[in-house]
Tab-separated table of C-alpha atoms in Angstrom:
chain	number	residue	atom	x	y	z
A	26	UNK	CA	46.869	173.183	-17.531
A	27	UNK	CA	44.547	175.618	-15.729
A	28	UNK	CA	42.514	174.702	-12.668
A	29	UNK	CA	39.239	174.484	-14.596
A	30	UNK	CA	40.615	171.955	-17.088
A	31	UNK	CA	42.246	170.036	-14.256
A	32	UNK	CA	38.907	169.712	-12.455
A	33	UNK	CA	37.166	168.569	-15.674
A	34	UNK	CA	39.863	165.938	-16.216
A	35	UNK	CA	39.543	164.733	-12.616
A	36	UNK	CA	35.759	164.415	-12.901
A	37	UNK	CA	36.140	162.568	-16.200
A	38	UNK	CA	38.585	160.069	-14.719
A	39	UNK	CA	36.302	159.527	-11.720
A	40	UNK	CA	33.362	158.830	-14.021
A	41	UNK	CA	35.381	156.328	-16.054
A	42	UNK	CA	36.512	154.532	-12.901
A	43	UNK	CA	32.922	154.392	-11.608
A	44	UNK	CA	31.660	152.871	-14.863
A	45	UNK	CA	34.507	150.366	-14.861
A	46	UNK	CA	33.609	149.238	-11.340
A	47	UNK	CA	29.934	148.897	-12.304
A	48	UNK	CA	30.842	146.810	-15.347
A	49	UNK	CA	32.992	144.490	-13.223
A	50	UNK	CA	30.142	144.011	-10.747
A	51	UNK	CA	27.631	143.232	-13.495
A	52	UNK	CA	29.825	140.686	-15.283
A	53	UNK	CA	29.355	137.072	-14.134
A	54	UNK	CA	32.481	135.421	-12.832
A	55	UNK	CA	33.827	132.097	-11.733
A	56	UNK	CA	34.403	132.072	-7.989
A	57	UNK	CA	37.961	130.928	-7.318
A	58	UNK	CA	37.629	131.546	-3.573
A	59	UNK	CA	34.792	129.052	-3.236
A	60	UNK	CA	35.960	126.327	-5.633
A	61	UNK	CA	35.523	123.667	-2.973
A	62	UNK	CA	32.116	122.278	-2.097
A	63	UNK	CA	30.436	124.168	0.764
A	64	UNK	CA	28.340	121.881	2.960
A	65	UNK	CA	25.163	123.079	4.656
A	66	UNK	CA	21.979	121.903	6.341
A	67	UNK	CA	19.170	124.472	6.464
A	68	UNK	CA	15.442	124.607	7.070
A	69	UNK	CA	13.075	126.209	4.595
A	70	UNK	CA	10.095	128.319	5.614
A	71	UNK	CA	7.954	125.738	3.800
A	72	UNK	CA	9.051	123.178	6.414
A	73	UNK	CA	11.574	121.260	4.340
A	74	UNK	CA	15.047	120.245	5.452
A	75	UNK	CA	17.632	120.921	2.740
A	76	UNK	CA	21.230	119.756	2.942
A	77	UNK	CA	24.134	119.621	0.536
A	78	UNK	CA	24.325	115.820	0.801
A	79	UNK	CA	20.863	115.389	-0.746
A	80	UNK	CA	21.875	117.671	-3.638
A	81	UNK	CA	24.975	115.720	-4.649
A	82	UNK	CA	25.142	114.948	-8.347
A	83	UNK	CA	22.655	117.678	-9.280
A	84	UNK	CA	23.315	121.182	-10.604
A	85	UNK	CA	22.002	123.817	-8.171
A	86	UNK	CA	21.140	127.494	-8.589
A	87	UNK	CA	21.409	129.209	-5.200
A	88	UNK	CA	20.180	132.802	-4.940
A	89	UNK	CA	20.801	135.001	-1.885
A	90	UNK	CA	18.133	137.713	-1.633
A	91	UNK	CA	17.042	140.590	0.593
A	92	UNK	CA	13.522	140.312	1.986
A	93	UNK	CA	11.959	143.427	3.451
A	94	UNK	CA	8.590	145.049	4.094
A	95	UNK	CA	9.918	148.159	2.407
A	96	UNK	CA	10.725	147.741	-1.276
A	97	UNK	CA	12.148	151.209	-1.934
A	98	UNK	CA	15.811	150.284	-1.453
A	99	UNK	CA	17.886	149.200	-4.442
A	100	UNK	CA	18.709	145.829	-2.842
A	101	UNK	CA	15.029	145.109	-2.182
A	102	UNK	CA	13.926	146.112	-5.688
A	103	UNK	CA	16.633	144.017	-7.335
A	104	UNK	CA	15.975	141.051	-5.035
A	105	UNK	CA	12.309	141.080	-5.987
A	106	UNK	CA	13.264	141.124	-9.664
A	107	UNK	CA	15.740	138.289	-9.044
A	108	UNK	CA	13.012	136.207	-7.417
A	109	UNK	CA	10.868	136.527	-10.529
A	110	UNK	CA	13.783	135.589	-12.797
A	111	UNK	CA	14.587	132.530	-10.663
A	112	UNK	CA	10.925	131.454	-10.748
A	113	UNK	CA	11.037	131.703	-14.542
A	114	UNK	CA	14.199	129.576	-14.679
A	115	UNK	CA	12.569	126.945	-12.479
A	116	UNK	CA	9.610	126.663	-14.846
A	117	UNK	CA	11.936	126.211	-17.818
A	118	UNK	CA	14.699	123.998	-16.465
A	119	UNK	CA	13.686	122.124	-13.309
A	120	UNK	CA	12.572	119.085	-15.308
A	121	UNK	CA	16.129	118.869	-16.686
A	122	UNK	CA	17.545	118.025	-13.275
A	123	UNK	CA	18.673	121.395	-11.906
A	124	UNK	CA	17.557	122.403	-8.418
A	125	UNK	CA	16.662	125.947	-7.378
A	126	UNK	CA	17.054	127.357	-3.855
A	127	UNK	CA	16.530	130.802	-2.326
A	128	UNK	CA	18.283	132.039	0.814
A	129	UNK	CA	17.074	134.953	2.928
A	130	UNK	CA	20.346	136.829	3.374
A	131	UNK	CA	18.851	139.982	4.886
A	132	UNK	CA	21.363	139.927	7.807
A	133	UNK	CA	24.093	140.810	5.286
A	134	UNK	CA	22.542	144.292	5.070
A	135	UNK	CA	20.582	144.658	8.320
A	136	UNK	CA	22.606	142.608	10.794
A	137	UNK	CA	19.509	140.740	11.982
A	138	UNK	CA	17.506	137.783	10.732
A	139	UNK	CA	14.023	138.110	9.267
A	140	UNK	CA	11.342	136.443	11.401
A	141	UNK	CA	10.001	133.106	10.199
A	142	UNK	CA	6.450	134.479	10.232
A	143	UNK	CA	7.437	137.339	7.934
A	144	UNK	CA	9.208	134.925	5.577
A	145	UNK	CA	6.190	132.615	5.471
A	146	UNK	CA	3.877	135.511	4.673
A	147	UNK	CA	6.297	136.780	2.043
A	148	UNK	CA	6.560	133.394	0.321
A	149	UNK	CA	2.782	133.110	0.357
A	150	UNK	CA	2.214	136.629	-1.012
A	151	UNK	CA	4.826	136.166	-3.741
A	152	UNK	CA	3.571	132.662	-4.564
A	153	UNK	CA	7.066	131.229	-4.161
A	154	UNK	CA	7.202	127.510	-4.946
A	155	UNK	CA	10.968	127.321	-4.436
A	156	UNK	CA	12.487	126.357	-1.059
A	157	UNK	CA	13.203	129.614	0.817
A	158	UNK	CA	15.997	128.797	3.254
A	159	UNK	CA	16.561	130.514	6.585
A	160	UNK	CA	20.250	131.281	7.104
A	161	UNK	CA	21.311	131.261	10.759
A	162	UNK	CA	24.309	132.413	12.785
A	163	UNK	CA	25.324	128.771	13.089
A	164	UNK	CA	25.126	127.976	9.372
A	165	UNK	CA	26.250	131.455	8.235
A	166	UNK	CA	25.919	130.355	4.614
A	167	UNK	CA	25.928	133.845	3.082
A	168	UNK	CA	29.178	134.691	4.855
A	169	UNK	CA	30.771	131.397	3.824
A	170	UNK	CA	29.934	132.221	0.201
A	171	UNK	CA	31.399	135.688	0.671
A	172	UNK	CA	28.117	137.463	-0.050
A	173	UNK	CA	28.369	141.227	0.450
A	174	UNK	CA	25.846	142.405	-2.137
A	175	UNK	CA	22.205	141.410	-2.592
A	176	UNK	CA	21.028	139.755	-4.646
A	177	UNK	CA	23.890	137.335	-5.281
A	178	UNK	CA	23.294	134.171	-7.297
A	179	UNK	CA	25.554	131.134	-7.552
A	180	UNK	CA	25.347	128.313	-10.097
A	181	UNK	CA	26.845	125.060	-8.792
A	182	UNK	CA	27.594	122.212	-11.200
A	183	UNK	CA	26.869	118.537	-10.602
A	184	UNK	CA	30.306	117.986	-9.028
A	185	UNK	CA	29.564	120.589	-6.344
A	186	UNK	CA	31.873	123.273	-7.760
A	187	UNK	CA	30.801	126.837	-8.524
A	188	UNK	CA	30.387	127.221	-12.287
A	189	UNK	CA	29.344	130.861	-12.263
A	190	UNK	CA	28.427	133.648	-9.892
A	191	UNK	CA	26.650	136.989	-10.189
A	192	UNK	CA	27.123	139.705	-7.559
A	193	UNK	CA	24.082	141.872	-8.206
A	194	UNK	CA	21.015	141.324	-10.363
A	195	UNK	CA	21.393	138.483	-12.892
A	196	UNK	CA	19.049	138.732	-15.868
A	197	UNK	CA	17.038	135.786	-17.204
A	198	UNK	CA	19.164	135.701	-20.356
A	199	UNK	CA	22.355	135.405	-18.278
A	200	UNK	CA	20.926	132.686	-16.053
A	201	UNK	CA	19.508	130.717	-18.973
A	202	UNK	CA	22.771	130.812	-20.916
A	203	UNK	CA	24.758	129.624	-17.896
A	204	UNK	CA	22.299	126.847	-17.050
A	205	UNK	CA	22.495	125.425	-20.569
A	206	UNK	CA	26.275	125.228	-20.255
A	207	UNK	CA	26.245	123.302	-16.984
A	208	UNK	CA	27.385	119.719	-17.460
A	209	UNK	CA	25.124	116.712	-16.985
A	210	UNK	CA	21.867	118.605	-17.393
A	211	UNK	CA	19.359	115.868	-18.111
A	212	UNK	CA	16.008	114.380	-17.233
A	213	UNK	CA	15.817	113.653	-13.518
A	214	UNK	CA	16.962	110.045	-13.021
A	215	UNK	CA	15.333	107.647	-10.593
A	216	UNK	CA	17.467	106.795	-7.558
A	217	UNK	CA	17.451	103.600	-5.490
A	218	UNK	CA	17.779	105.544	-2.267
A	219	UNK	CA	14.885	104.376	-0.063
A	220	UNK	CA	15.297	100.930	1.455
A	221	UNK	CA	12.477	98.554	0.573
A	222	UNK	CA	10.966	100.854	-2.075
A	223	UNK	CA	11.400	101.134	-5.840
A	224	UNK	CA	13.652	103.761	-7.385
A	225	UNK	CA	12.405	107.307	-6.787
A	226	UNK	CA	12.661	110.739	-8.424
A	227	UNK	CA	13.027	113.901	-6.292
A	228	UNK	CA	10.274	116.504	-6.641
A	229	UNK	CA	11.731	118.546	-3.775
A	230	UNK	CA	14.163	117.714	-0.946
A	231	UNK	CA	11.341	116.100	1.061
A	232	UNK	CA	8.877	115.070	-1.661
A	233	UNK	CA	9.538	112.060	-3.889
A	234	UNK	CA	7.783	110.221	-6.719
A	235	UNK	CA	8.389	106.466	-6.606
A	236	UNK	CA	7.848	104.895	-10.027
A	237	UNK	CA	10.804	102.524	-10.315
A	238	UNK	CA	12.379	104.639	-13.031
A	239	UNK	CA	10.564	102.559	-15.645
A	240	UNK	CA	8.916	103.849	-18.805
A	241	UNK	CA	5.249	104.791	-18.607
A	242	UNK	CA	3.075	102.893	-21.080
A	243	UNK	CA	-0.343	104.041	-22.275
A	244	UNK	CA	-1.568	100.449	-22.595
A	245	UNK	CA	-1.007	99.482	-18.965
A	246	UNK	CA	-2.152	101.259	-15.777
A	247	UNK	CA	0.803	102.621	-13.820
A	248	UNK	CA	0.924	102.251	-10.010
A	249	UNK	CA	3.096	104.897	-8.337
A	250	UNK	CA	3.843	105.993	-4.789
A	251	UNK	CA	4.392	109.437	-3.295
A	252	UNK	CA	6.711	109.780	-0.283
A	253	UNK	CA	7.073	112.707	2.111
A	254	UNK	CA	10.351	112.207	3.963
A	255	UNK	CA	11.735	113.873	7.077
A	256	UNK	CA	8.727	116.068	7.939
A	257	UNK	CA	5.876	115.458	10.359
A	258	UNK	CA	2.398	116.799	9.774
A	259	UNK	CA	-1.156	116.129	8.717
A	260	UNK	CA	-0.849	116.501	4.948
A	261	UNK	CA	-3.455	116.671	2.210
A	262	UNK	CA	-2.033	115.478	-1.102
A	263	UNK	CA	-2.961	116.464	-4.640
A	264	UNK	CA	-1.506	114.769	-7.724
A	265	UNK	CA	-2.408	115.688	-11.281
A	266	UNK	CA	-0.980	115.433	-14.788
A	267	UNK	CA	-1.063	118.165	-17.407
A	268	UNK	CA	-0.727	117.239	-21.071
A	269	UNK	CA	2.033	119.497	-22.410
A	270	UNK	CA	0.551	119.720	-25.914
A	271	UNK	CA	-3.145	120.194	-25.137
A	272	UNK	CA	-2.896	121.730	-21.670
A	273	UNK	CA	-5.580	119.316	-20.448
A	274	UNK	CA	-5.321	118.582	-16.731
A	275	UNK	CA	-6.082	115.126	-15.341
A	276	UNK	CA	-6.636	114.697	-11.601
A	277	UNK	CA	-4.913	111.552	-10.334
A	278	UNK	CA	-5.360	111.807	-6.570
A	279	UNK	CA	-6.720	114.224	-3.997
A	280	UNK	CA	-6.791	113.148	-0.373
A	281	UNK	CA	-4.736	112.374	2.739
A	282	UNK	CA	-1.317	110.749	2.799
A	283	UNK	CA	-0.773	108.405	5.720
A	284	UNK	CA	2.116	108.565	8.156
A	285	UNK	CA	3.883	105.220	8.411
A	286	UNK	CA	5.143	103.677	11.692
A	287	UNK	CA	8.387	105.135	13.027
A	288	UNK	CA	10.327	101.867	12.778
A	289	UNK	CA	9.344	101.477	9.108
A	290	UNK	CA	10.221	105.106	8.397
A	291	UNK	CA	13.639	104.660	10.008
A	292	UNK	CA	14.287	101.609	7.837
A	293	UNK	CA	13.191	103.382	4.639
A	294	UNK	CA	15.393	106.412	5.384
A	295	UNK	CA	18.489	104.405	6.351
A	296	UNK	CA	20.484	105.924	3.480
A	297	UNK	CA	19.548	109.488	4.493
A	298	UNK	CA	20.928	109.779	8.051
A	299	UNK	CA	20.647	113.591	8.163
A	300	UNK	CA	16.880	113.386	7.690
A	301	UNK	CA	14.443	112.898	10.566
A	302	UNK	CA	13.107	109.289	10.619
A	303	UNK	CA	9.587	110.410	9.712
A	304	UNK	CA	7.769	109.421	6.527
A	305	UNK	CA	4.348	109.574	4.890
A	306	UNK	CA	3.555	107.226	2.009
A	307	UNK	CA	0.656	106.599	-0.342
A	308	UNK	CA	0.214	104.220	-3.273
A	309	UNK	CA	-1.843	105.455	-6.212
A	310	UNK	CA	-3.023	102.546	-8.355
A	311	UNK	CA	-4.417	102.479	-11.861
A	312	UNK	CA	-2.904	105.675	-13.250
A	313	UNK	CA	-3.844	105.505	-16.917
A	314	UNK	CA	-2.594	108.231	-19.259
A	315	UNK	CA	-2.732	108.395	-23.048
A	316	UNK	CA	0.353	108.671	-25.220
A	317	UNK	CA	2.143	112.007	-24.915
A	318	UNK	CA	4.311	114.206	-22.698
A	319	UNK	CA	2.918	115.214	-19.315
A	320	UNK	CA	3.903	117.525	-16.506
A	321	UNK	CA	3.186	115.559	-13.329
A	322	UNK	CA	2.545	117.939	-10.414
A	323	UNK	CA	2.363	117.050	-6.721
A	324	UNK	CA	1.415	119.335	-3.822
A	325	UNK	CA	1.144	118.472	-0.129
A	326	UNK	CA	-0.529	121.017	2.157
A	327	UNK	CA	-0.464	120.919	5.945
A	328	UNK	CA	-4.128	120.961	7.020
A	329	UNK	CA	-3.508	123.301	9.944
A	330	UNK	CA	-1.585	125.824	7.833
A	331	UNK	CA	-1.996	125.836	4.049
A	332	UNK	CA	1.044	128.108	3.752
A	333	UNK	CA	3.186	125.141	4.826
A	334	UNK	CA	3.310	123.541	1.398
A	335	UNK	CA	5.533	120.965	-0.265
A	336	UNK	CA	5.365	120.835	-4.024
A	337	UNK	CA	7.225	119.740	-7.100
A	338	UNK	CA	6.809	118.641	-10.673
A	339	UNK	CA	8.446	116.370	-13.217
A	340	UNK	CA	7.991	115.646	-16.911
A	341	UNK	CA	6.835	112.155	-17.867
A	342	UNK	CA	6.791	110.670	-21.376
A	343	UNK	CA	4.024	108.107	-21.871
A	344	UNK	CA	4.591	105.775	-24.810
């Protein structure tokens, strides 16, 4: 074989190896190295406290992304695309009981953490309504998950085990297919978790709808409560229902939500020891909705900084 043919063969083999590596990276995989549950307790830029204990029994999609002022790099471009795909998944599947979380894993590439101010501005500019968690040297969550490429997305089943993982950009079709295969995907059940209150449904880690878990009936007004747990602040609450079929929006409440005394808050949050003993609670009486399926949406904005927002939604069937 002459030198020219030898070089052509070498280049061909190199190209094949490169494509093979790219295919391996793009293919989702089960993560054997992280089969055990990884515990964590992180703060979100929205002011929420998120820990693995509060997520027990729920499927979770955790996406590690790169956040930067400069979007020219491949990691930044793909992370931005991943954010949009995750937002789309949240709109489609959150009412089925799966939780979505984002983690700023910029230190994986830059070696330094993104400032909280920059993350807040980013979440506001991108209209992110998903908890954006701040990884720290102490928590080191990205490293514990073995993240070396951004974005990286992990799907955790309801038992806390990793069902699937994507190193690199995961398309909506891939995410959707994996989510539908996760076990125990169902309507969010009410939990008897707060002492002295009826069963509650989580709208976000710190925002809860308390309706007793009972059916909603069009013939009888429905009293419900909204609880903000573990966060202090001067919040303005908005609650409204959107009829899924007609798109008609019905305002249910718009006003302040009162902070309750510390001793009462401590009693209510007895079963959530990792959460600060701080709570805000409001009772909304006489909610009267016609027969149909509704998307119930709740937002709580801090008066001093509207970028500090808690929000969540849940589907309600009124019979």
